[in-house]
mmCIF file of C-alpha atoms and ligand atoms in Angstrom:
data_model
loop_
_atom_site.group_PDB
_atom_site.id
_atom_site.type_symbol
_atom_site.label_atom_id
_atom_site.label_comp_id
_atom_site.label_asym_id
_atom_site.label_seq_id
_atom_site.Cartn_x
_atom_site.Cartn_y
_atom_site.Cartn_z
ATOM 1 C CA MET A 532 -54.927 -230.440 23.160
ATOM 2 C CA LYS A 533 -52.497 -227.627 22.536
ATOM 3 C CA LEU A 534 -53.357 -224.563 20.500
ATOM 4 C CA ARG A 535 -50.650 -222.488 18.826
ATOM 5 C CA TYR A 536 -51.870 -219.092 19.861
ATOM 6 C CA SER A 537 -51.520 -215.328 19.893
ATOM 7 C CA PRO A 538 -53.971 -213.078 21.774
ATOM 8 C CA ALA A 539 -53.962 -210.739 18.743
ATOM 9 C CA SER A 540 -54.991 -213.344 16.148
ATOM 10 C CA PRO A 541 -58.655 -213.204 15.112
ATOM 11 C CA TYR A 542 -58.549 -216.755 13.699
ATOM 12 C CA VAL A 543 -57.200 -218.040 17.008
ATOM 13 C CA ARG A 544 -59.941 -216.080 18.738
ATOM 14 C CA LYS A 545 -62.540 -217.768 16.551
ATOM 15 C CA CYS A 546 -61.329 -221.183 17.759
ATOM 16 C CA LEU A 547 -61.228 -220.066 21.385
ATOM 17 C CA VAL A 548 -64.715 -218.514 21.274
ATOM 18 C CA PHE A 549 -65.882 -221.769 19.713
ATOM 19 C CA ALA A 550 -64.196 -223.717 22.528
ATOM 20 C CA HIS A 551 -65.838 -221.528 25.200
ATOM 21 C CA GLU A 552 -69.263 -221.871 23.588
ATOM 22 C CA THR A 553 -68.957 -225.673 23.479
ATOM 23 C CA GLY A 554 -67.523 -226.120 26.982
ATOM 24 C CA LEU A 555 -64.137 -227.252 25.679
ATOM 25 C CA ALA A 556 -61.984 -224.278 26.690
ATOM 26 C CA GLY A 557 -60.656 -226.078 29.772
ATOM 27 C CA ARG A 558 -59.279 -228.865 27.578
ATOM 28 C CA ILE A 559 -57.132 -226.515 25.504
ATOM 29 C CA GLU A 560 -53.656 -225.452 26.543
ATOM 30 C CA THR A 561 -52.553 -222.348 24.682
ATOM 31 C CA VAL A 562 -48.981 -222.148 23.378
ATOM 32 C CA PRO A 563 -47.973 -218.522 22.737
ATOM 33 C CA THR A 564 -46.448 -218.415 19.263
ATOM 34 C CA VAL A 565 -44.832 -215.551 17.358
ATOM 35 C CA THR A 566 -45.394 -216.548 13.736
ATOM 36 C CA ALA A 567 -42.387 -214.548 12.495
ATOM 37 C CA ASP A 568 -39.988 -216.292 14.894
ATOM 38 C CA PRO A 569 -38.307 -219.272 13.171
ATOM 39 C CA GLY A 570 -37.365 -220.556 16.650
ATOM 40 C CA SER A 571 -41.036 -220.990 17.582
ATOM 41 C CA GLY A 572 -41.166 -224.415 15.906
ATOM 42 C CA LEU A 573 -44.461 -223.460 14.253
ATOM 43 C CA ALA A 574 -43.348 -224.591 10.791
ATOM 44 C CA LYS A 575 -42.843 -228.129 12.116
ATOM 45 C CA ASP A 576 -46.465 -228.208 13.277
ATOM 46 C CA ASN A 577 -47.964 -226.302 10.370
ATOM 47 C CA PRO A 578 -46.029 -226.098 7.094
ATOM 48 C CA LEU A 579 -48.151 -223.066 6.208
ATOM 49 C CA GLY A 580 -46.494 -221.212 9.117
ATOM 50 C CA LYS A 581 -49.815 -219.915 10.409
ATOM 51 C CA ILE A 582 -51.759 -219.895 13.646
ATOM 52 C CA PRO A 583 -54.081 -221.289 14.861
ATOM 53 C CA ALA A 584 -52.762 -224.859 14.809
ATOM 54 C CA LEU A 585 -54.305 -227.450 17.103
ATOM 55 C CA ILE A 586 -51.980 -230.222 18.263
ATOM 56 C CA LEU A 587 -53.638 -233.407 19.470
ATOM 57 C CA LYS A 588 -52.231 -235.844 22.022
ATOM 58 C CA ASP A 589 -51.504 -238.386 19.266
ATOM 59 C CA GLY A 590 -49.400 -235.793 17.413
ATOM 60 C CA GLN A 591 -51.953 -234.979 14.691
ATOM 61 C CA VAL A 592 -52.096 -231.278 13.899
ATOM 62 C CA PHE A 593 -55.128 -229.487 12.532
ATOM 63 C CA PHE A 594 -54.887 -226.066 11.010
ATOM 64 C CA ASP A 595 -57.096 -223.529 9.383
ATOM 65 C CA SER A 596 -59.668 -222.266 11.828
ATOM 66 C CA PRO A 597 -62.645 -223.815 9.935
ATOM 67 C CA VAL A 598 -61.070 -227.275 10.274
ATOM 68 C CA ILE A 599 -60.211 -226.736 13.945
ATOM 69 C CA CYS A 600 -63.741 -225.528 14.731
ATOM 70 C CA GLU A 601 -65.325 -228.477 12.941
ATOM 71 C CA TYR A 602 -63.041 -230.847 14.860
ATOM 72 C CA LEU A 603 -63.954 -229.192 18.172
ATOM 73 C CA ASP A 604 -67.633 -229.524 17.246
ATOM 74 C CA SER A 605 -67.135 -233.309 17.038
ATOM 75 C CA LEU A 606 -65.924 -233.445 20.642
ATOM 76 C CA HIS A 607 -68.956 -232.230 22.609
ATOM 77 C CA ARG A 608 -72.562 -233.252 23.189
ATOM 78 C CA ARG A 609 -74.155 -229.810 23.224
ATOM 79 C CA PRO A 610 -76.113 -228.632 20.175
ATOM 80 C CA LYS A 611 -73.660 -228.428 17.277
ATOM 81 C CA LEU A 612 -72.431 -224.972 16.311
ATOM 82 C CA LEU A 613 -72.028 -226.169 12.740
ATOM 83 C CA PRO A 614 -75.455 -227.619 11.955
ATOM 84 C CA ALA A 615 -75.214 -231.103 10.445
ATOM 85 C CA ARG A 616 -77.309 -230.508 7.345
ATOM 86 C CA GLY A 617 -79.745 -228.408 5.436
ATOM 87 C CA LYS A 618 -80.133 -224.669 5.050
ATOM 88 C CA ALA A 619 -78.800 -223.933 8.532
ATOM 89 C CA ARG A 620 -75.498 -225.648 7.690
ATOM 90 C CA TRP A 621 -74.994 -223.791 4.406
ATOM 91 C CA THR A 622 -75.929 -220.485 5.997
ATOM 92 C CA ALA A 623 -73.379 -221.005 8.772
ATOM 93 C CA LEU A 624 -70.658 -221.976 6.279
ATOM 94 C CA ARG A 625 -71.471 -219.087 3.965
ATOM 95 C CA ARG A 626 -71.322 -216.639 6.850
ATOM 96 C CA GLN A 627 -68.021 -218.081 7.990
ATOM 97 C CA ALA A 628 -66.625 -217.652 4.462
ATOM 98 C CA LEU A 629 -67.757 -214.010 4.382
ATOM 99 C CA ALA A 630 -66.255 -213.272 7.797
ATOM 100 C CA ASP A 631 -62.989 -215.088 7.085
ATOM 101 C CA GLY A 632 -62.712 -213.236 3.778
ATOM 102 C CA LEU A 633 -63.163 -209.952 5.597
ATOM 103 C CA LEU A 634 -60.374 -211.047 7.942
ATOM 104 C CA ASP A 635 -58.083 -212.156 5.110
ATOM 105 C CA ALA A 636 -58.357 -208.695 3.515
ATOM 106 C CA SER A 637 -57.909 -206.944 6.874
ATOM 107 C CA LEU A 638 -54.831 -209.014 7.724
ATOM 108 C CA LEU A 639 -53.308 -208.173 4.338
ATOM 109 C CA ARG A 640 -53.888 -204.495 5.127
ATOM 110 C CA ARG A 641 -52.358 -204.916 8.557
ATOM 111 C CA TYR A 642 -49.238 -206.644 7.187
ATOM 112 C CA GLU A 643 -48.893 -203.981 4.496
ATOM 113 C CA SER A 644 -49.029 -201.239 7.148
ATOM 114 C CA LEU A 645 -46.115 -202.872 8.978
ATOM 115 C CA ARG A 646 -43.816 -202.771 5.930
ATOM 116 C CA PRO A 647 -41.319 -199.907 5.542
ATOM 117 C CA ALA A 648 -43.148 -196.840 4.163
ATOM 118 C CA SER A 649 -41.140 -196.983 0.924
ATOM 119 C CA GLU A 650 -42.389 -200.522 0.221
ATOM 120 C CA ARG A 651 -46.064 -199.933 0.937
ATOM 121 C CA SER A 652 -48.612 -199.828 -1.865
ATOM 122 C CA GLY A 653 -51.551 -197.469 -1.495
ATOM 123 C CA THR A 654 -53.285 -199.192 -4.410
ATOM 124 C CA TRP A 655 -53.006 -202.564 -2.683
ATOM 125 C CA ASP A 656 -54.409 -201.148 0.534
ATOM 126 C CA GLU A 657 -57.331 -199.517 -1.316
ATOM 127 C CA LYS A 658 -58.117 -202.820 -3.059
ATOM 128 C CA GLN A 659 -58.212 -204.732 0.233
ATOM 129 C CA LYS A 660 -60.187 -201.953 1.910
ATOM 130 C CA SER A 661 -62.816 -202.175 -0.809
ATOM 131 C CA VAL A 662 -63.138 -205.927 -0.078
ATOM 132 C CA VAL A 663 -63.730 -205.087 3.586
ATOM 133 C CA VAL A 664 -66.348 -202.452 2.767
ATOM 134 C CA ARG A 665 -68.209 -204.680 0.303
ATOM 135 C CA THR A 666 -68.253 -207.516 2.841
ATOM 136 C CA LEU A 667 -69.515 -205.231 5.601
ATOM 137 C CA ASP A 668 -72.253 -204.068 3.208
ATOM 138 C CA ALA A 669 -73.233 -207.706 2.569
ATOM 139 C CA LEU A 670 -73.296 -208.443 6.313
ATOM 140 C CA GLU A 671 -75.375 -205.324 6.954
ATOM 141 C CA LYS A 672 -78.008 -206.734 4.583
ATOM 142 C CA GLU A 673 -78.322 -209.919 6.614
ATOM 143 C CA ALA A 674 -77.844 -208.360 10.051
ATOM 144 C CA LYS A 675 -81.576 -208.532 10.752
ATOM 145 C CA ASP A 676 -81.454 -212.328 10.224
ATOM 146 C CA LEU A 677 -78.481 -212.878 12.541
ATOM 147 C CA GLY A 678 -80.611 -212.339 15.620
ATOM 148 C CA LYS A 679 -83.904 -213.817 14.345
ATOM 149 C CA PRO A 680 -85.427 -216.515 16.582
ATOM 150 C CA ALA A 681 -84.522 -219.382 14.192
ATOM 151 C CA ALA A 682 -80.999 -218.064 13.877
ATOM 152 C CA LYS A 683 -80.738 -216.990 17.485
ATOM 153 C CA ARG A 684 -78.790 -220.076 18.390
ATOM 154 C CA THR A 685 -75.126 -219.238 17.999
ATOM 155 C CA THR A 686 -73.437 -220.967 15.078
ATOM 156 C CA LEU A 687 -69.958 -221.017 13.621
ATOM 157 C CA GLY A 688 -71.161 -218.270 11.267
ATOM 158 C CA HIS A 689 -72.090 -215.941 14.130
ATOM 159 C CA ILE A 690 -68.758 -216.604 15.847
ATOM 160 C CA ALA A 691 -66.749 -215.918 12.696
ATOM 161 C CA ILE A 692 -68.597 -212.631 12.097
ATOM 162 C CA GLY A 693 -68.190 -211.571 15.737
ATOM 163 C CA CYS A 694 -64.446 -212.200 15.648
ATOM 164 C CA ALA A 695 -64.044 -210.391 12.315
ATOM 165 C CA LEU A 696 -65.824 -207.290 13.641
ATOM 166 C CA GLY A 697 -63.771 -207.491 16.844
ATOM 167 C CA TYR A 698 -60.620 -207.435 14.735
ATOM 168 C CA LEU A 699 -61.758 -204.260 12.929
ATOM 169 C CA ASP A 700 -62.201 -202.599 16.325
ATOM 170 C CA PHE A 701 -58.784 -203.855 17.428
ATOM 171 C CA ARG A 702 -56.688 -202.834 14.408
ATOM 172 C CA PHE A 703 -58.795 -200.351 12.425
ATOM 173 C CA ALA A 704 -60.668 -198.464 15.125
ATOM 174 C CA VAL A 705 -60.244 -195.153 13.294
ATOM 175 C CA GLU A 706 -62.322 -196.472 10.391
ATOM 176 C CA ASP A 707 -65.729 -196.341 12.034
ATOM 177 C CA TRP A 708 -67.561 -199.295 10.420
ATOM 178 C CA ARG A 709 -70.511 -198.786 12.797
ATOM 179 C CA ALA A 710 -71.437 -195.395 11.306
ATOM 180 C CA THR A 711 -72.237 -196.951 7.929
ATOM 181 C CA HIS A 712 -73.486 -200.355 9.159
ATOM 182 C CA PRO A 713 -75.927 -199.627 11.998
ATOM 183 C CA LYS A 714 -77.862 -202.914 11.927
ATOM 184 C CA LEU A 715 -74.675 -204.950 12.057
ATOM 185 C CA ALA A 716 -73.423 -202.717 14.864
ATOM 186 C CA ALA A 717 -76.602 -203.343 16.870
ATOM 187 C CA TRP A 718 -76.248 -207.118 16.459
ATOM 188 C CA TYR A 719 -72.556 -206.989 17.411
ATOM 189 C CA GLU A 720 -73.198 -204.918 20.507
ATOM 190 C CA THR A 721 -75.203 -207.806 21.976
ATOM 191 C CA PHE A 722 -72.987 -210.565 20.592
ATOM 192 C CA ALA A 723 -69.782 -209.004 21.954
ATOM 193 C CA LYS A 724 -71.191 -209.286 25.476
ATOM 194 C CA ARG A 725 -71.222 -213.089 25.370
ATOM 195 C CA PRO A 726 -68.841 -214.512 27.995
ATOM 196 C CA SER A 727 -66.928 -216.329 25.211
ATOM 197 C CA MET A 728 -66.253 -213.000 23.484
ATOM 198 C CA ALA A 729 -65.467 -211.157 26.712
ATOM 199 C CA ALA A 730 -62.940 -213.865 27.658
ATOM 200 C CA THR A 731 -61.039 -213.492 24.370
ATOM 201 C CA VAL A 732 -60.828 -209.746 23.742
ATOM 202 C CA PRO A 733 -57.773 -209.261 21.485
ATOM 203 C CA LYS A 734 -54.553 -207.751 22.724
ATOM 204 C CA ASP A 735 -50.979 -207.596 21.547
ATOM 205 C CA MET A 736 -48.690 -210.320 22.780
ATOM 206 C CA THR A 737 -46.493 -208.946 25.583
HETATM 207 N N1 GSH B 422 -57.124 -219.359 6.899
HETATM 208 C C1 GSH B 422 -56.367 -219.391 8.127
HETATM 209 C C2 GSH B 422 -55.685 -218.027 8.334
HETATM 210 C C3 GSH B 422 -54.714 -218.046 9.502
HETATM 211 C C4 GSH B 422 -53.819 -216.808 9.513
HETATM 212 O O1 GSH B 422 -53.673 -216.086 8.517
HETATM 213 N N2 GSH B 422 -53.241 -216.549 10.686
HETATM 214 C C5 GSH B 422 -52.335 -215.437 10.817
HETATM 215 C C6 GSH B 422 -52.411 -214.841 12.233
HETATM 216 S S1 GSH B 422 -53.958 -214.039 12.506
HETATM 217 C C7 GSH B 422 -50.917 -215.926 10.645
HETATM 218 O O2 GSH B 422 -50.563 -216.968 11.154
HETATM 219 N N3 GSH B 422 -50.104 -215.152 9.928
HETATM 220 C C8 GSH B 422 -48.715 -215.457 9.754
HETATM 221 C C9 GSH B 422 -48.330 -215.562 8.320
HETATM 222 O O3 GSH B 422 -49.210 -215.465 7.441
HETATM 223 O O4 GSH B 422 -47.145 -215.739 8.064
HETATM 224 C C10 GSH B 422 -57.289 -219.773 9.288
HETATM 225 O O5 GSH B 422 -58.515 -219.627 9.152
HETATM 226 O O6 GSH B 422 -56.805 -220.286 10.314
#
């Protein structure tokens, strides 16, 4: 399998952490891809022009990190990271949605910051920032449950949250989310030490 990839992308990281946690990392060849480069061929693989995109041997392409992660989960025999049914499944999916939403808002802020100063909108940035803060507040409320014995087993939800918080540290380090979200910070401190997280620390593509 080939994965359209950038070491800076938090959604790519989510898929790679998932692959490490399920023992599949060795089966994935990463293809460095600059999304803004029309010569990258990305649009042929993913009409949405986004990474991650997972290209299978038979030519099928999966995109959107939730779809890629669910596909990867079908390939291994370890305990599933997306539980098959019941409360555990809906909790994992809900947490993924929260974390991905936090990322969507953060990416919009990031892209806005890269536009020429005269084209930037402070109002737009404030709106997206308020989404981030509200989502962090929601995650803070369930931080105590993230590490509870029943929930101790890592799920797709934990991975999505870990990668979202890692992205805040990577791109918005000056906005100290830990100061106002201490329980979430305590959970993340442990989670970030997992080998899957350590192996995928974000960096800019060189
Ligand atoms: N919902 C998608 C989001 C993917 C996404 O936004 N990826 C970013 C990189 S982190 C991207 O490709 N941006 C390029 C663009 O939007 O043109 C997922 O979960 O995979």
